[in-house]
C-alpha positions in Angstrom: -78.0 -152.5 -7.3 -77.3 -156.2 -7.3 -79.8 -158.9 -8.2 -80.9 -159.5 -4.6 -81.8 -155.8 -4.0 -84.0 -156.0 -7.1 -85.7 -159.2 -6.1 -86.4 -158.7 -2.4 -88.8 -156.4 -0.6 -86.6 -156.6 2.6 -83.1 -155.5 1.6 -81.4 -156.4 4.9 -82.4 -160.0 5.4 -83.1 -161.9 2.2 -84.0 -165.5 1.5 -81.0 -167.4 0.3 -82.2 -167.8 -3.3 -85.0 -166.0 -5.0 -88.3 -164.3 -4.0 -90.8 -165.5 -1.5 -94.5 -165.5 -2.2 -96.9 -163.8 0.2 -98.8 -165.9 2.7 -97.9 -168.9 4.8 -99.2 -172.2 3.4 -100.3 -175.1 5.6 -99.8 -178.3 3.7 -102.4 -181.1 3.6 -101.5 -184.7 4.1 -101.4 -185.5 0.3 -99.2 -182.5 -0.2 -96.9 -183.5 2.6 -96.6 -187.0 1.1 -95.5 -185.5 -2.2 -93.0 -183.3 -0.3 -91.6 -186.4 1.4 -90.7 -187.7 -2.1 -89.2 -184.4 -3.3 -87.2 -184.3 -0.1 -86.0 -187.8 -0.5 -84.8 -187.1 -4.0 -82.8 -184.1 -2.7 -81.4 -186.2 0.1 -80.4 -188.9 -2.2 -78.6 -186.6 -4.6 -76.7 -184.9 -1.8 -75.7 -188.2 -0.2 -74.4 -189.4 -3.5 -72.5 -186.2 -4.2 -70.9 -186.4 -0.8 -69.7 -189.9 -1.7 -68.3 -189.1 -5.1 -66.9 -185.6 -4.7 -63.1 -185.6 -4.5 -60.1 -183.4 -5.4 -59.6 -183.1 -9.1 -63.3 -183.0 -9.9 -64.8 -179.7 -11.0 -68.0 -178.2 -9.6 -69.4 -178.5 -13.1 -68.9 -182.3 -12.9 -71.0 -182.3 -9.7 -73.7 -180.1 -11.3 -74.1 -182.4 -14.3 -74.3 -185.4 -11.9 -77.0 -183.8 -9.8 -79.1 -182.8 -12.7 -79.0 -186.3 -14.2 -79.9 -187.9 -10.9 -82.8 -185.5 -10.2 -84.3 -186.2 -13.6 -83.7 -189.9 -13.3 -85.9 -189.9 -10.2 -88.7 -188.2 -12.0 -88.2 -184.6 -10.8 -86.7 -181.4 -12.3 -84.0 -179.3 -10.8 -85.5 -176.5 -8.7 -82.6 -174.1 -9.2 -81.9 -174.3 -12.9 -83.3 -171.3 -14.6 -84.7 -169.9 -11.4 -84.4 -166.1 -11.8 -81.8 -166.9 -14.4 -79.6 -169.1 -12.3 -77.7 -171.3 -14.8 -77.2 -174.6 -12.8 -78.9 -177.3 -10.8 -76.8 -176.9 -7.7 -75.1 -174.0 -5.9 -71.5 -175.0 -5.4 -69.7 -172.6 -3.1 -66.0 -173.3 -2.2 -64.1 -172.1 0.9 -64.8 -168.3 1.4 -67.7 -168.5 -1.1 -70.8 -168.4 1.1 -73.8 -169.2 -1.1 -75.0 -169.2 -4.7 -71.7 -170.3 -6.2 -72.1 -171.0 -9.9 -70.7 -174.4 -10.9 -67.8 -174.1 -13.4 -65.4 -176.3 -15.3 -62.7 -173.9 -14.1 -63.4 -174.6 -10.4 -61.3 -177.6 -9.8 -61.7 -179.0 -6.2 -58.4 -179.3 -4.3 -57.4 -181.2 -1.2 -58.4 -179.3 1.9 -61.2 -177.4 0.2 -64.6 -176.9 2.0 -67.4 -177.3 -0.5 -71.0 -176.3 0.1 -73.5 -178.0 -2.2 -77.1 -176.7 -2.2 -79.8 -178.2 -4.4 -83.6 -178.6 -4.9 -85.9 -180.9 -6.7 -89.4 -180.1 -8.0 -91.6 -183.2 -8.0 -95.3 -183.3 -8.8 -95.7 -179.6 -8.0 -93.6 -179.4 -4.8 -90.1 -178.6 -4.0 -87.5 -180.1 -1.6 -84.4 -178.0 -0.6 -81.2 -179.0 1.3 -77.6 -178.1 1.6 -74.5 -179.9 2.9 -70.8 -179.0 3.4 -68.3 -181.5 2.2 -64.6 -181.6 3.1 -62.2 -182.4 0.3 -60.0 -185.1 1.9 -58.1 -184.2 5.1 -58.8 -180.7 6.4 -57.3 -178.7 9.2 -58.8 -179.2 12.7 -60.0 -175.6 12.7 -61.9 -176.2 9.4 -63.4 -179.5 10.8 -64.6 -177.6 13.8 -66.3 -174.9 11.7 -68.1 -177.6 9.7 -69.2 -179.5 12.8 -70.5 -176.4 14.5 -72.4 -175.4 11.4 -74.1 -178.8 11.1 -75.0 -178.9 14.8 -76.3 -175.4 14.7 -78.9 -176.5 12.1 -80.0 -179.4 14.4 -80.2 -177.1 17.4 -82.6 -174.9 15.5 -84.6 -177.9 14.3 -85.0 -179.1 17.9 -87.1 -176.0 18.5 -89.6 -176.9 15.8 -93.0 -177.8 17.3 -96.5 -176.3 17.4 -96.7 -173.3 19.7 -93.0 -172.4 19.4 -92.0 -169.5 17.1 -89.4 -168.5 14.6 -87.5 -166.8 17.4 -87.2 -170.1 19.2 -85.5 -171.6 16.1 -83.3 -168.5 15.8 -82.4 -168.6 19.5 -81.5 -172.3 19.4 -79.0 -171.6 16.6 -77.6 -168.4 18.1 -77.1 -169.8 21.6 -75.2 -172.8 20.2 -73.0 -170.8 17.8 -72.1 -167.8 20.0 -69.8 -169.7 22.5 -67.7 -171.0 19.6 -66.8 -167.4 18.5 -68.1 -167.9 15.0 -70.4 -165.5 13.2 -73.9 -166.2 11.8 -74.5 -164.5 8.4 -77.5 -162.2 9.1 -78.4 -160.9 5.6 -79.7 -164.2 4.2 -82.5 -166.2 5.8 -84.2 -169.5 5.4 -87.8 -169.7 4.1 -91.0 -171.6 3.7 -90.9 -174.1 0.9 -93.6 -176.1 -1.0 -95.4 -175.3 -4.2 -92.9 -172.4 -4.5 -89.2 -172.8 -3.9 -89.4 -169.8 -1.6 -92.5 -169.0 0.4 -93.3 -167.1 3.6 -92.2 -167.0 6.3 -88.6 -165.8 6.3 -86.8 -168.2 8.7 -84.1 -166.2 10.5 -81.1 -167.8 12.3 -80.4 -165.2 15.0 -82.7 -163.2 17.3 -84.2 -160.2 15.6 -87.3 -158.0 15.8 -86.9 -157.0 12.1 -89.1 -159.8 10.8 -92.4 -161.2 12.1 -92.1 -163.8 14.9 -94.5 -166.3 13.4 -95.9 -169.1 15.6 -95.3 -172.6 14.2 -98.3 -174.7 13.2 -98.7 -178.3 12.0 -98.4 -178.5 8.2 -95.9 -175.7 7.9 -92.8 -176.7 5.8 -89.6 -174.7 6.4 -86.1 -174.6 4.9 -83.8 -173.9 7.9 -80.3 -173.1 6.7 -77.9 -171.2 9.0 -74.6 -170.0 7.4 -71.7 -169.9 9.8 -68.5 -167.9 9.1 -65.1 -168.3 10.7 -64.5 -164.6 10.6 -66.7 -161.6 9.7 -70.5 -162.1 9.2 -70.4 -159.5 6.5 -70.6 -160.7 2.9 -70.5 -159.2 -0.6 -71.7 -160.4 -4.1 -69.3 -161.0 -6.9 -69.6 -159.4 -10.3 -71.4 -162.5 -11.6 -74.3 -161.2 -9.5 -74.8 -164.6 -7.8 -71.8 -165.8 -5.9 -71.7 -164.4 -2.3 -68.3 -164.4 -0.5 -67.0 -163.4 2.9 -65.5 -159.9 2.9 -62.4 -161.1 4.8 -61.9 -164.3 2.7 -62.4 -166.5 5.8 -64.2 -169.9 5.5 -67.9 -170.4 5.6 -70.0 -173.5 6.2 -73.7 -174.3 5.9 -76.2 -177.1 6.3 -79.9 -177.0 5.4 -82.9 -179.2 5.8 -86.6 -179.0 4.7 -88.5 -179.5 7.9 -92.2 -180.3 8.5 -94.0 -179.0 11.6 -95.9 -182.0 12.9 -98.7 -182.3 15.5 -96.1 -182.9 18.3 -92.7 -181.8 16.8 -91.0 -182.1 13.5 -90.1 -184.3 10.6 -86.9 -183.8 8.5 -88.1 -184.3 4.9 -84.5 -184.2 3.5 -83.0 -186.6 6.1 -80.0 -188.4 4.4 -79.6 -190.8 7.4 -82.9 -192.6 6.4 -81.7 -193.6 3.0 
């Protein structure tokens, strides 16, 4: 039994990292304001990592940079020590899907596809986001996978508004990805986020009746984070009990934002374009 089977009550579809608490929390305006700051910290770190990451660096280098910057901005890394995770970022390269452990042995190479996921805990609230970064020039097929993964996230976010449901988010993502003949990873979900890094509800990225189809309400804060694979949707966990990889060694890409449900739509709390 791997660590995820031990941590989650739903063994088929699991949050991407850790255990959700029960109950959906509606955030107050003061809480939302704090989350805007935690989200901005995460967005800043990811934007800077995207600018400095290059072939020859190690994923441990990027982890050290992220931890330093998160702490400089008055927050603490959400991931470090969380259920024993040893780092401040997840750094997943190429066929690694999620939860890659940064390492001095993992030297980035030209053409690699790097996923960097991180979180910041600021004044009692978390922000959470992920980006995919190409290492220099990449093949057109890899570029397309990355672009589809990013747009899939935004197609899901477009469905965020009061009265819509989690199935609307899932449908927006699925309907965009399907014509491209890529696969959505089904056994890891997004999640609520706030006082806890992982809260209810599970935010799924494809249509399913296996999880509650929650109606969206103002004040909900959701981490939406579809994972798109070039080949099989099936994954496996490596012996380190953290790193998830594609079973067929094909590439995987992912983007994630922390999103607030507003009175008339949504606000992306980890928006890097506003920095």
